[in-house]
Amino acid sequence: EFKEDTVIVVFGASGDLAKKKTFPALFGLYREGFLSKSTKIIGYARTKLTNEELRERLKPFFKTPTEESKKLVDEFLKLCSYISGQYDAPDGYQELNSVIEKHDESRGVSESHRLFYLALPPSVFTTVAANLKKYAHPGKKGIARIIIEKPFGHDLESAQALQKELAPLWTEEELYRIDHYLGKEMVKNLVPFRFANNFLSACWNNNFIRSIQISFKEPFGTEGRGGYFDSIGIIRDVMQNHLFQVLTLLMMERPVSFDAEAVRDEKVHLLKSIKPFDKKNVLVGQYTKSEDGTKPGYLDDETVDPKSKCVTFACLTLEVDNERWQGVPVILRAGKALNDGKVEIRVQFRENSNGMFKDINRNELVIRVQPDEAMYMKMNTKVPGINTGIAVTELDLSYKSRYSHFYIPEAYESLIRDCLRGDHSNFVRDDELDISWALFTPLLNYLEGPDAPTPEPYAYGSRGPAGLREYLTKNGYVYQDRS
Ligand code: BG6
């Protein structure tokens, strides 16, 4: 575990991710009492900024729910300073190292504990990781950890190349690959929820479960980042990483312990059991102008190739080929510019077959990751009153009402805290990456190759391509309109 005097260095400190996520998460940890007053936080980027200018930039993004917390902002900002330096030349790193050494000395600390957070585009990951190793790693005098964030490659080959470059520099023990979905409350809840409830374990298999659907919906398009998104597409952006992480935790076997390697071993086992995707069985879409014409279509973005077949909506169905899950379709669905912003898991149970009740709904467990964390189970119950009809109702756990006094951390807060504690459970291991890229690469090659299907258009703000309902029905999801 890192000591109180940890120095945290945020690379890309002048950029968007640092401003919107990394620093606010560090402030959140400070506000909640998880960072000590002797922590030193250094922002590093190429832009010339004074300490004060950095602080002013960061300030508007901090969450201060109470009067008390407002007072903490300046206190926290005093812990933050800034170094402007290049990513590819030694000077900045040498300066950084000497600042950290001086800080350690001034505090009479013999071990130097350093956390490097790379809020940077992948094109400079390796350069920065190499220079840090060379000029700012404490060596045997302390502990160093490095956090990197997706994209971890573009396909199997580039992901492996990146790993090959990083591996000689930073050990797997020192390296923390963030997938911020692993820090979300409901995703962290999957393991306790599944394995601490006996009745669930008993029906968590293909005897009881009909289909699984994991969906990601965003109400906004790629405005402003079309140029970036065009070479990425929704599958790389959220499916190969975020939705796959949710899938593995939802479907893996019980780990032998809570130990990070035990958990990640089970995730890897599960990933290895996924059958190669049937790439012809995907539904892809690209959004067009909203019906009222106020929101732009994907191709209206000037930075996007007007002939782009970039996929902004995708639905695919896969199967896990093991005893527990054989025959259960797992549908992944993700889209930008839709009618709603929501991430949820839907576990649909098999139909009630005892013959006593006709024409009733299946049970369905919904785990809403966001917004408004909730879990509810659709159940059939008697309509109250003298009549005897049956209706669907919900066993409902809504965090807002049940846990209104609890603080639900931001994903990044939770993950940075894990990293400070040296807990890798919620970070991505290299072999997870290999397997997921091996599964997705053929599909991506097809969708980006000469025989690529033309994505179905759907209007900005709609539910997605017109063929969605038919696709879901064909692949095993049963619409239950009776409720
Ligand atoms: C990021 C994607 O990884 O996740 C974005 O690059 C997406 O396109 C974001 O908007 C979604 O994260 P969240 O936490 O808002 O669901």
Coordinates of N, CA and C in Angstrom, one line a residue, residues 63-281:
K63 N -16.7 18.8 -7.5 CA -18.1 18.6 -6.9 C -18.0 19.0 -5.4
T64 N -18.9 20.0 -5.1 CA -18.9 20.4 -3.7 C -20.3 20.4 -3.2
P65 N -20.8 19.2 -2.8 CA -22.2 19.1 -2.4 C -22.5 19.8 -1.1
T66 N -21.6 20.1 -0.2 CA -21.9 20.7 1.0 C -21.1 22.0 1.2
E67 N -21.5 22.8 2.1 CA -20.7 24.1 2.5 C -19.3 23.7 2.9
E68 N -19.3 22.6 3.7 CA -18.0 22.1 4.2 C -17.0 21.8 3.1
S69 N -17.6 21.1 2.1 CA -16.7 20.7 1.0 C -16.2 21.9 0.2
K70 N -17.0 22.9 0.1 CA -16.5 24.1 -0.6 C -15.2 24.6 0.0
K71 N -15.2 24.5 1.3 CA -14.0 25.0 2.0 C -12.7 24.2 1.6
L72 N -13.0 23.0 1.2 CA -11.8 22.1 1.0 C -11.2 22.3 -0.4
V73 N -11.8 23.1 -1.3 CA -11.3 23.2 -2.6 C -9.9 23.9 -2.6
D74 N -9.8 25.0 -1.9 CA -8.5 25.7 -1.9 C -7.5 24.9 -1.1
E75 N -7.9 24.3 -0.1 CA -7.0 23.4 0.7 C -6.4 22.3 -0.3
F76 N -7.3 21.7 -1.1 CA -6.9 20.7 -2.0 C -6.0 21.3 -3.1
L77 N -6.4 22.4 -3.6 CA -5.6 23.0 -4.7 C -4.2 23.3 -4.3
K78 N -4.0 23.6 -3.0 CA -2.6 23.9 -2.5 C -1.7 22.7 -2.7
L79 N -2.3 21.5 -2.7 CA -1.5 20.3 -2.9 C -1.1 20.1 -4.3
C80 N -1.7 20.9 -5.2 CA -1.5 20.7 -6.6 C -0.5 21.7 -7.2
S81 N 0.4 21.3 -8.0 CA 1.3 22.2 -8.6 C 1.5 21.7 -10.1
Y82 N 2.3 22.4 -10.8 CA 2.3 22.1 -12.3 C 3.8 22.2 -12.8
I83 N 4.1 21.3 -13.7 CA 5.3 21.3 -14.4 C 5.0 21.3 -15.9
S84 N 5.6 22.2 -16.6 CA 5.4 22.2 -18.1 C 6.6 21.5 -18.7
G85 N 6.4 20.5 -19.5 CA 7.6 19.8 -20.0 C 7.1 19.0 -21.3
Q86 N 8.1 18.6 -22.1 CA 7.8 17.8 -23.3 C 7.6 16.4 -22.9
Y87 N 7.0 15.6 -23.8 CA 6.8 14.2 -23.5 C 8.0 13.4 -24.0
D88 N 8.7 14.0 -25.0 CA 9.8 13.2 -25.6 C 11.2 13.7 -25.3
A89 N 11.4 14.6 -24.3 CA 12.7 15.0 -24.0 C 12.9 14.9 -22.5
P90 N 14.2 14.6 -22.1 CA 14.4 14.3 -20.7 C 14.2 15.4 -19.7
D91 N 14.4 16.7 -20.2 CA 14.5 17.8 -19.2 C 13.3 17.8 -18.2
G92 N 12.1 17.7 -18.8 CA 10.9 17.8 -17.9 C 10.8 16.7 -16.9
Y93 N 11.2 15.5 -17.3 CA 11.2 14.3 -16.4 C 12.2 14.5 -15.3
Q94 N 13.4 15.1 -15.7 CA 14.4 15.3 -14.7 C 14.0 16.3 -13.7
E95 N 13.3 17.3 -14.2 CA 12.8 18.3 -13.3 C 11.8 17.7 -12.3
L96 N 10.9 16.9 -12.9 CA 9.9 16.2 -12.2 C 10.5 15.4 -11.1
N97 N 11.5 14.6 -11.5 CA 12.2 13.7 -10.5 C 12.8 14.6 -9.4
S98 N 13.4 15.7 -9.7 CA 14.1 16.4 -8.6 C 13.0 17.1 -7.7
V99 N 11.9 17.5 -8.3 CA 10.8 18.1 -7.5 C 10.3 17.0 -6.5
I100 N 10.2 15.8 -7.0 CA 9.7 14.7 -6.1 C 10.7 14.4 -5.0
E101 N 12.0 14.4 -5.4 CA 13.0 14.1 -4.4 C 13.1 15.1 -3.4
K102 N 13.0 16.4 -3.8 CA 13.0 17.5 -2.8 C 11.9 17.3 -1.8
H103 N 10.7 17.0 -2.4 CA 9.5 16.9 -1.5 C 9.7 15.8 -0.5
D104 N 10.2 14.6 -1.0 CA 10.5 13.5 -0.1 C 11.5 13.9 1.0
E105 N 12.6 14.6 0.6 CA 13.6 15.0 1.5 C 13.0 15.9 2.6
S106 N 12.3 16.9 2.1 CA 11.7 17.9 3.0 C 10.9 17.3 4.1
R107 N 10.3 16.2 3.7 CA 9.4 15.5 4.7 C 10.1 14.4 5.5
G108 N 11.4 14.2 5.1 CA 12.2 13.2 5.8 C 11.7 11.8 5.5
V109 N 11.2 11.7 4.3 CA 10.7 10.4 3.9 C 11.8 9.6 3.2
S110 N 11.9 8.3 3.6 CA 13.0 7.6 3.0 C 12.6 6.8 1.8
E111 N 11.3 6.4 1.8 CA 10.8 5.7 0.6 C 10.0 6.6 -0.3
S112 N 10.2 6.5 -1.6 CA 9.5 7.4 -2.4 C 8.3 6.7 -3.1
H113 N 7.1 7.1 -2.9 CA 6.0 6.4 -3.5 C 5.3 7.3 -4.5
R114 N 5.3 6.8 -5.7 CA 4.8 7.6 -6.9 C 3.8 7.0 -7.7
L115 N 2.7 7.7 -8.0 CA 1.7 7.2 -8.9 C 1.6 8.1 -10.1
F116 N 1.8 7.5 -11.2 CA 1.8 8.3 -12.5 C 0.5 8.0 -13.2
Y117 N -0.3 9.0 -13.5 CA -1.6 8.8 -14.1 C -1.4 9.4 -15.5
L118 N -1.5 8.6 -16.6 CA -1.3 9.1 -17.9 C -2.7 9.4 -18.6
A119 N -3.1 10.6 -18.4 CA -4.4 11.1 -19.1 C -4.0 11.6 -20.4
L120 N -3.5 10.7 -21.3 CA -2.9 11.1 -22.5 C -3.4 10.2 -23.7
P121 N -3.2 10.7 -24.9 CA -3.6 9.9 -26.1 C -2.6 8.8 -26.2
P122 N -3.0 7.7 -26.8 CA -2.2 6.5 -26.9 C -0.9 6.7 -27.7
S123 N -0.9 7.7 -28.6 CA 0.3 7.9 -29.4 C 1.5 8.3 -28.5
V124 N 1.3 8.7 -27.3 CA 2.5 9.1 -26.5 C 2.7 8.2 -25.3
F125 N 1.8 7.2 -25.1 CA 1.9 6.3 -24.0 C 3.3 5.7 -23.8
T126 N 3.8 5.1 -24.8 CA 5.1 4.4 -24.7 C 6.2 5.4 -24.4
T127 N 6.2 6.5 -25.2 CA 7.3 7.5 -24.9 C 7.3 8.0 -23.5
V128 N 6.1 8.3 -23.0 CA 6.1 8.8 -21.6 C 6.4 7.7 -20.6
A129 N 5.9 6.5 -20.9 CA 6.2 5.4 -20.0 C 7.7 5.1 -19.9
A130 N 8.3 5.2 -21.1 CA 9.8 4.9 -21.2 C 10.6 6.0 -20.5
N131 N 10.2 7.2 -20.7 CA 10.9 8.3 -20.0 C 10.7 8.3 -18.5
L132 N 9.5 8.0 -18.1 CA 9.3 8.0 -16.7 C 10.1 6.9 -16.0
K133 N 10.1 5.8 -16.7 CA 10.9 4.7 -16.2 C 12.4 5.1 -16.0
K134 N 12.8 5.8 -17.0 CA 14.3 6.1 -17.1 C 14.6 7.2 -16.1
Y135 N 13.7 8.2 -16.0 CA 14.1 9.4 -15.2 C 13.4 9.6 -13.9
A136 N 12.2 9.0 -13.8 CA 11.4 9.3 -12.6 C 10.9 8.1 -11.8
H137 N 11.4 7.0 -12.1 CA 11.1 5.8 -11.3 C 11.9 5.8 -10.1
P138 N 11.4 5.5 -8.9 CA 12.2 5.6 -7.7 C 13.1 4.4 -7.5
G139 N 13.0 3.4 -8.5 CA 13.9 2.2 -8.4 C 13.6 1.5 -7.1
K140 N 14.7 1.1 -6.4 CA 14.5 0.3 -5.2 C 14.1 1.1 -4.0
K141 N 14.1 2.4 -4.3 CA 13.9 3.3 -3.1 C 12.4 3.6 -2.9
G142 N 11.5 2.9 -3.6 CA 10.1 3.1 -3.3 C 9.2 2.3 -4.2
I143 N 8.0 2.7 -4.2 CA 7.0 2.0 -5.1 C 6.5 3.0 -6.2
A144 N 6.4 2.4 -7.4 CA 5.9 3.3 -8.4 C 4.7 2.5 -9.1
R145 N 3.7 3.3 -9.4 CA 2.6 2.7 -10.2 C 2.2 3.6 -11.3
I146 N 1.7 3.0 -12.4 CA 1.4 3.8 -13.6 C 0.0 3.4 -14.0
I147 N -0.8 4.4 -14.2 CA -2.2 4.2 -14.7 C -2.3 4.6 -16.2
I148 N -2.8 3.7 -17.0 CA -3.0 4.1 -18.4 C -4.5 3.9 -18.7
E149 N -5.0 4.5 -19.7 CA -6.4 4.5 -20.0 C -6.6 4.1 -21.5
K150 N -7.7 3.5 -21.8 CA -7.9 3.1 -23.2 C -7.9 4.3 -24.1
P151 N -7.6 4.1 -25.4 CA -7.6 2.8 -26.1 C -6.3 2.0 -25.9
F152 N -6.5 0.8 -25.6 CA -5.3 -0.1 -25.5 C -5.2 -0.8 -26.9
G153 N -4.8 -0.1 -27.9 CA -4.7 -0.7 -29.2 C -6.0 -0.4 -30.0
H154 N -5.9 -0.9 -31.2 CA -7.0 -0.6 -32.2 C -7.5 -1.9 -32.7
D155 N -6.7 -2.9 -32.5 CA -7.1 -4.3 -32.9 C -6.1 -5.2 -32.2
L156 N -6.2 -6.5 -32.4 CA -5.3 -7.5 -31.7 C -3.8 -7.1 -31.9
E157 N -3.5 -6.9 -33.1 CA -2.1 -6.7 -33.4 C -1.5 -5.5 -32.7
S158 N -2.2 -4.3 -32.8 CA -1.7 -3.1 -32.2 C -1.8 -3.2 -30.7
A159 N -2.8 -3.9 -30.2 CA -2.8 -4.0 -28.7 C -1.6 -4.8 -28.2
Q160 N -1.3 -5.9 -29.0 CA -0.1 -6.7 -28.6 C 1.2 -5.9 -28.7
A161 N 1.2 -5.1 -29.7 CA 2.4 -4.3 -29.9 C 2.6 -3.3 -28.8
L162 N 1.5 -2.7 -28.3 CA 1.6 -1.8 -27.2 C 2.0 -2.5 -26.0
Q163 N 1.5 -3.7 -25.8 CA 1.9 -4.5 -24.6 C 3.4 -4.8 -24.6
K164 N 3.8 -5.2 -25.8 CA 5.3 -5.5 -26.0 C 6.2 -4.4 -25.7
E165 N 5.7 -3.2 -26.0 CA 6.5 -2.0 -25.7 C 6.5 -1.6 -24.2
L166 N 5.4 -1.8 -23.6 CA 5.3 -1.4 -22.2 C 5.9 -2.5 -21.3
A167 N 5.8 -3.7 -21.6 CA 6.2 -4.8 -20.7 C 7.6 -4.7 -20.2
P168 N 8.6 -4.4 -21.0 CA 9.9 -4.3 -20.5 C 10.1 -3.1 -19.5
L169 N 9.2 -2.2 -19.6 CA 9.4 -0.9 -18.9 C 8.7 -1.0 -17.5
W170 N 7.5 -1.4 -17.5 CA 6.7 -1.4 -16.3 C 6.1 -2.9 -16.1
T171 N 6.3 -3.4 -15.0 CA 5.8 -4.8 -14.7 C 4.3 -4.7 -14.6
E172 N 3.7 -5.9 -14.8 CA 2.2 -6.0 -14.7 C 1.8 -5.6 -13.3
E173 N 2.6 -5.8 -12.4 CA 2.3 -5.4 -11.0 C 2.3 -3.9 -10.8
E174 N 3.1 -3.2 -11.6 CA 3.1 -1.7 -11.5 C 2.1 -1.0 -12.4
L175 N 1.6 -1.8 -13.4 CA 0.7 -1.2 -14.4 C -0.8 -1.4 -14.1
Y176 N -1.5 -0.3 -14.2 CA -3.0 -0.3 -13.9 C -3.7 0.2 -15.1
R177 N -4.4 -0.7 -15.8 CA -5.1 -0.3 -17.0 C -6.5 0.0 -16.6
I178 N -6.9 1.2 -16.8 CA -8.3 1.6 -16.4 C -9.3 1.3 -17.4
D179 N -10.4 0.7 -17.0 CA -11.6 0.7 -17.7 C -12.6 1.3 -16.7
H180 N -13.0 2.5 -16.9 CA -13.7 3.2 -15.8 C -15.1 2.5 -15.5
Y181 N -15.6 1.6 -16.4 CA -16.8 0.9 -16.0 C -16.6 0.0 -14.8
L182 N -15.4 -0.4 -14.6 CA -15.1 -1.3 -13.5 C -15.2 -0.5 -12.1
G183 N -15.2 0.8 -12.2 CA -15.3 1.6 -11.0 C -16.7 2.0 -10.7
K184 N -17.7 1.7 -11.6 CA -19.0 2.1 -11.3 C -19.7 1.2 -10.3
E185 N -20.5 1.9 -9.4 CA -21.0 1.2 -8.3 C -21.7 -0.1 -8.6
M186 N -22.6 -0.1 -9.6 CA -23.4 -1.3 -10.0 C -22.5 -2.4 -10.6
V187 N -21.4 -2.0 -11.2 CA -20.6 -3.0 -11.8 C -19.8 -3.6 -10.6
K188 N -19.4 -2.8 -9.6 CA -18.7 -3.4 -8.5 C -19.6 -4.3 -7.6
N189 N -20.9 -4.0 -7.8 CA -21.9 -4.8 -7.1 C -22.1 -6.2 -7.6
L190 N -21.7 -6.4 -8.9 CA -22.0 -7.6 -9.5 C -21.5 -8.9 -8.8
V191 N -20.3 -8.8 -8.3 CA -19.7 -10.0 -7.6 C -20.5 -10.3 -6.3
P192 N -20.6 -9.3 -5.4 CA -21.3 -9.5 -4.2 C -22.8 -9.9 -4.5
F193 N -23.4 -9.3 -5.4 CA -24.8 -9.6 -5.6 C -25.0 -11.0 -6.1
R194 N -24.1 -11.4 -7.0 CA -24.2 -12.8 -7.6 C -23.9 -13.9 -6.5
F195 N -22.8 -13.6 -5.8 CA -22.2 -14.7 -5.0 C -22.6 -14.7 -3.6
A196 N -23.3 -13.6 -3.2 CA -23.7 -13.6 -1.7 C -25.2 -13.9 -1.6
N197 N -25.8 -14.2 -2.7 CA -27.3 -14.6 -2.6 C -27.5 -16.0 -3.2
N198 N -27.7 -16.9 -2.3 CA -27.7 -18.3 -2.7 C -28.8 -18.6 -3.7
F199 N -30.0 -18.0 -3.6 CA -31.0 -18.4 -4.5 C -30.6 -18.0 -5.9
L200 N -29.9 -16.9 -6.1 CA -29.5 -16.5 -7.4 C -28.5 -17.5 -8.0
S201 N -27.6 -17.9 -7.2 CA -26.6 -18.9 -7.7 C -27.3 -20.1 -8.3
A202 N -28.4 -20.5 -7.7 CA -29.1 -21.7 -8.1 C -29.8 -21.5 -9.5
C203 N -30.2 -20.3 -9.8 CA -30.9 -20.1 -11.1 C -30.0 -19.4 -12.1
W204 N -28.8 -19.1 -11.8 CA -27.9 -18.4 -12.7 C -27.3 -19.3 -13.8
N205 N -28.1 -19.8 -14.6 CA -27.6 -20.7 -15.7 C -28.7 -20.9 -16.8
N206 N -28.3 -21.7 -17.8 CA -29.2 -21.8 -18.9 C -30.5 -22.6 -18.6
N207 N -30.6 -23.3 -17.5 CA -31.9 -23.9 -17.2 C -33.0 -22.8 -16.9
F208 N -32.5 -21.7 -16.3 CA -33.5 -20.7 -15.9 C -33.4 -19.4 -16.8
I209 N -32.3 -19.2 -17.3 CA -32.1 -17.9 -18.0 C -32.3 -18.1 -19.5
R210 N -33.1 -17.2 -20.1 CA -33.5 -17.3 -21.5 C -32.5 -16.5 -22.4
S211 N -32.2 -15.3 -21.9 CA -31.3 -14.4 -22.7 C -30.7 -13.3 -21.8
I212 N -29.6 -12.7 -22.2 CA -29.0 -11.6 -21.5 C -28.8 -10.5 -22.4
Q213 N -29.1 -9.3 -22.0 CA -28.9 -8.2 -22.8 C -28.1 -7.1 -22.0
I214 N -27.1 -6.6 -22.6 CA -26.3 -5.5 -21.9 C -26.4 -4.3 -22.9
S215 N -27.0 -3.2 -22.4 CA -27.1 -2.1 -23.4 C -26.6 -0.8 -22.9
F216 N -26.1 -0.1 -23.8 CA -25.5 1.2 -23.6 C -26.2 2.2 -24.5
K217 N -26.8 3.2 -23.9 CA -27.5 4.2 -24.8 C -27.0 5.6 -24.4
E218 N -26.7 6.4 -25.4 CA -26.3 7.8 -25.1 C -27.2 8.7 -25.8
P219 N -27.6 9.8 -25.2 CA -28.5 10.7 -25.9 C -27.8 11.8 -26.8
F220 N -26.5 11.7 -26.8 CA -25.8 12.7 -27.6 C -24.9 12.0 -28.7
G221 N -24.5 12.7 -29.7 CA -23.7 12.1 -30.8 C -22.2 12.4 -30.6
T222 N -21.5 12.5 -31.6 CA -20.1 12.6 -31.5 C -19.6 14.1 -31.7
E223 N -20.6 15.0 -31.5 CA -20.3 16.4 -31.8 C -18.9 16.8 -31.2
G224 N -18.1 17.3 -32.1 CA -16.9 17.8 -31.7 C -15.7 16.8 -31.6
R225 N -16.1 15.5 -31.6 CA -15.0 14.5 -31.7 C -15.2 13.5 -32.8
G226 N -16.0 14.0 -33.8 CA -16.2 13.1 -35.0 C -14.9 12.6 -35.6
G227 N -14.0 13.5 -35.8 CA -12.7 13.1 -36.4 C -12.0 12.0 -35.7
Y228 N -12.1 12.0 -34.4 CA -11.5 11.0 -33.5 C -12.3 9.7 -33.6
F229 N -13.6 9.9 -33.5 CA -14.5 8.8 -33.4 C -14.5 8.0 -34.7
D230 N -14.3 8.6 -35.8 CA -14.4 8.0 -37.1 C -13.6 6.8 -37.3
S231 N -12.4 6.8 -36.7 CA -11.5 5.6 -36.8 C -11.8 4.6 -35.7
I232 N -12.7 5.0 -34.8 CA -12.9 4.1 -33.6 C -14.2 3.4 -33.7
G233 N -15.3 4.1 -33.9 CA -16.6 3.5 -33.9 C -17.1 3.0 -32.6
I234 N -18.4 2.7 -32.5 CA -19.0 2.4 -31.2 C -18.5 1.1 -30.6
I235 N -18.1 0.2 -31.5 CA -17.7 -1.2 -31.0 C -16.4 -1.1 -30.2
R236 N -15.4 -0.3 -30.7 CA -14.2 -0.1 -30.0 C -14.4 0.8 -28.8
D237 N -15.3 1.8 -29.0 CA -15.4 2.8 -28.0 C -16.0 2.3 -26.7
V238 N -17.0 1.5 -26.8 CA -17.6 1.0 -25.5 C -17.9 -0.5 -25.4
M239 N -17.9 -1.2 -26.6 CA -18.3 -2.6 -26.4 C -17.1 -3.5 -26.1
Q240 N -16.0 -3.4 -26.8 CA -14.9 -4.3 -26.6 C -14.3 -4.1 -25.2
N241 N -14.6 -2.9 -24.6 CA -14.0 -2.7 -23.2 C -15.2 -2.7 -22.2
H242 N -15.9 -1.6 -22.1 CA -16.9 -1.4 -21.1 C -17.9 -2.5 -21.0
L243 N -18.6 -2.8 -22.1 CA -19.6 -3.8 -22.1 C -19.1 -5.2 -21.8
F244 N -17.9 -5.4 -22.4 CA -17.3 -6.7 -22.1 C -16.9 -6.9 -20.7
Q245 N -16.4 -5.9 -20.0 CA -16.1 -6.0 -18.6 C -17.4 -6.3 -17.8
V246 N -18.5 -5.7 -18.2 CA -19.7 -5.9 -17.5 C -20.1 -7.4 -17.7
L247 N -20.0 -7.8 -19.0 CA -20.3 -9.2 -19.3 C -19.5 -10.2 -18.5
T248 N -18.2 -10.0 -18.4 CA -17.4 -11.0 -17.7 C -17.8 -11.1 -16.3
L249 N -18.0 -10.0 -15.6 CA -18.4 -10.1 -14.2 C -19.8 -10.7 -14.0
L250 N -20.6 -10.5 -15.0 CA -22.0 -11.0 -14.9 C -22.0 -12.5 -15.1
M251 N -21.1 -13.0 -15.9 CA -21.2 -14.4 -16.3 C -20.1 -15.3 -15.9
M252 N -19.1 -14.8 -15.3 CA -17.9 -15.7 -14.9 C -18.3 -16.6 -13.8
E253 N -17.5 -17.6 -13.6 CA -17.7 -18.5 -12.4 C -17.3 -17.8 -11.2
R254 N -17.6 -18.4 -10.0 CA -17.2 -17.8 -8.8 C -15.7 -17.9 -8.6
P255 N -15.0 -16.8 -8.4 CA -13.5 -16.8 -8.1 C -13.2 -17.6 -6.8
V256 N -12.0 -18.2 -6.7 CA -11.7 -18.9 -5.5 C -11.6 -17.9 -4.3
S257 N -11.3 -16.7 -4.6 CA -11.2 -15.7 -3.5 C -11.4 -14.3 -4.1
F258 N -11.3 -13.3 -3.3 CA -11.4 -11.9 -3.7 C -10.1 -11.4 -4.3
D259 N -9.1 -12.2 -4.2 CA -7.8 -11.8 -4.7 C -7.9 -11.4 -6.2
A260 N -7.2 -10.3 -6.5 CA -7.3 -9.7 -7.8 C -7.0 -10.8 -8.9
E261 N -6.0 -11.6 -8.7 CA -5.6 -12.5 -9.7 C -6.7 -13.6 -9.8
A262 N -7.3 -14.0 -8.7 CA -8.3 -15.0 -8.7 C -9.5 -14.5 -9.5
V263 N -9.9 -13.2 -9.3 CA -11.0 -12.6 -10.0 C -10.7 -12.5 -11.5
R264 N -9.5 -12.1 -11.8 CA -9.2 -11.9 -13.2 C -9.0 -13.2 -13.9
D265 N -8.5 -14.2 -13.2 CA -8.4 -15.6 -13.8 C -9.8 -16.0 -14.3
E266 N -10.8 -15.8 -13.4 CA -12.2 -16.2 -13.8 C -12.7 -15.4 -15.0
K267 N -12.4 -14.1 -15.0 CA -12.8 -13.3 -16.2 C -12.2 -13.9 -17.5
V268 N -10.9 -14.2 -17.3 CA -10.2 -14.8 -18.5 C -10.8 -16.1 -19.0
H269 N -11.2 -17.0 -18.0 CA -11.8 -18.2 -18.3 C -13.1 -18.0 -19.1
L270 N -13.8 -17.1 -18.6 CA -15.1 -16.8 -19.3 C -14.9 -16.3 -20.7
L271 N -13.9 -15.3 -20.8 CA -13.6 -14.8 -22.1 C -13.2 -15.9 -23.1
K272 N -12.4 -16.8 -22.6 CA -12.0 -17.9 -23.5 C -13.1 -18.8 -23.9
S273 N -14.2 -18.8 -23.2 CA -15.3 -19.6 -23.6 C -16.3 -19.0 -24.5
I274 N -16.0 -17.7 -24.9 CA -16.9 -17.1 -25.8 C -16.6 -17.6 -27.2
K275 N -17.7 -18.0 -27.9 CA -17.5 -18.5 -29.3 C -17.2 -17.3 -30.2
P276 N -16.4 -17.6 -31.3 CA -16.2 -16.5 -32.3 C -17.5 -15.9 -32.7
F277 N -17.5 -14.6 -32.9 CA -18.8 -13.9 -33.3 C -19.2 -14.3 -34.7
D278 N -20.5 -14.4 -34.8 CA -21.1 -14.6 -36.2 C -21.2 -13.2 -36.8
K279 N -20.2 -12.8 -37.6 CA -20.2 -11.4 -38.0 C -21.3 -11.0 -38.9
K280 N -21.9 -12.0 -39.5 CA -23.1 -11.6 -40.3 C -24.3 -11.3 -39.5
N281 N -24.3 -11.7 -38.2 CA -25.4 -11.5 -37.3 C -25.2 -10.2 -36.5

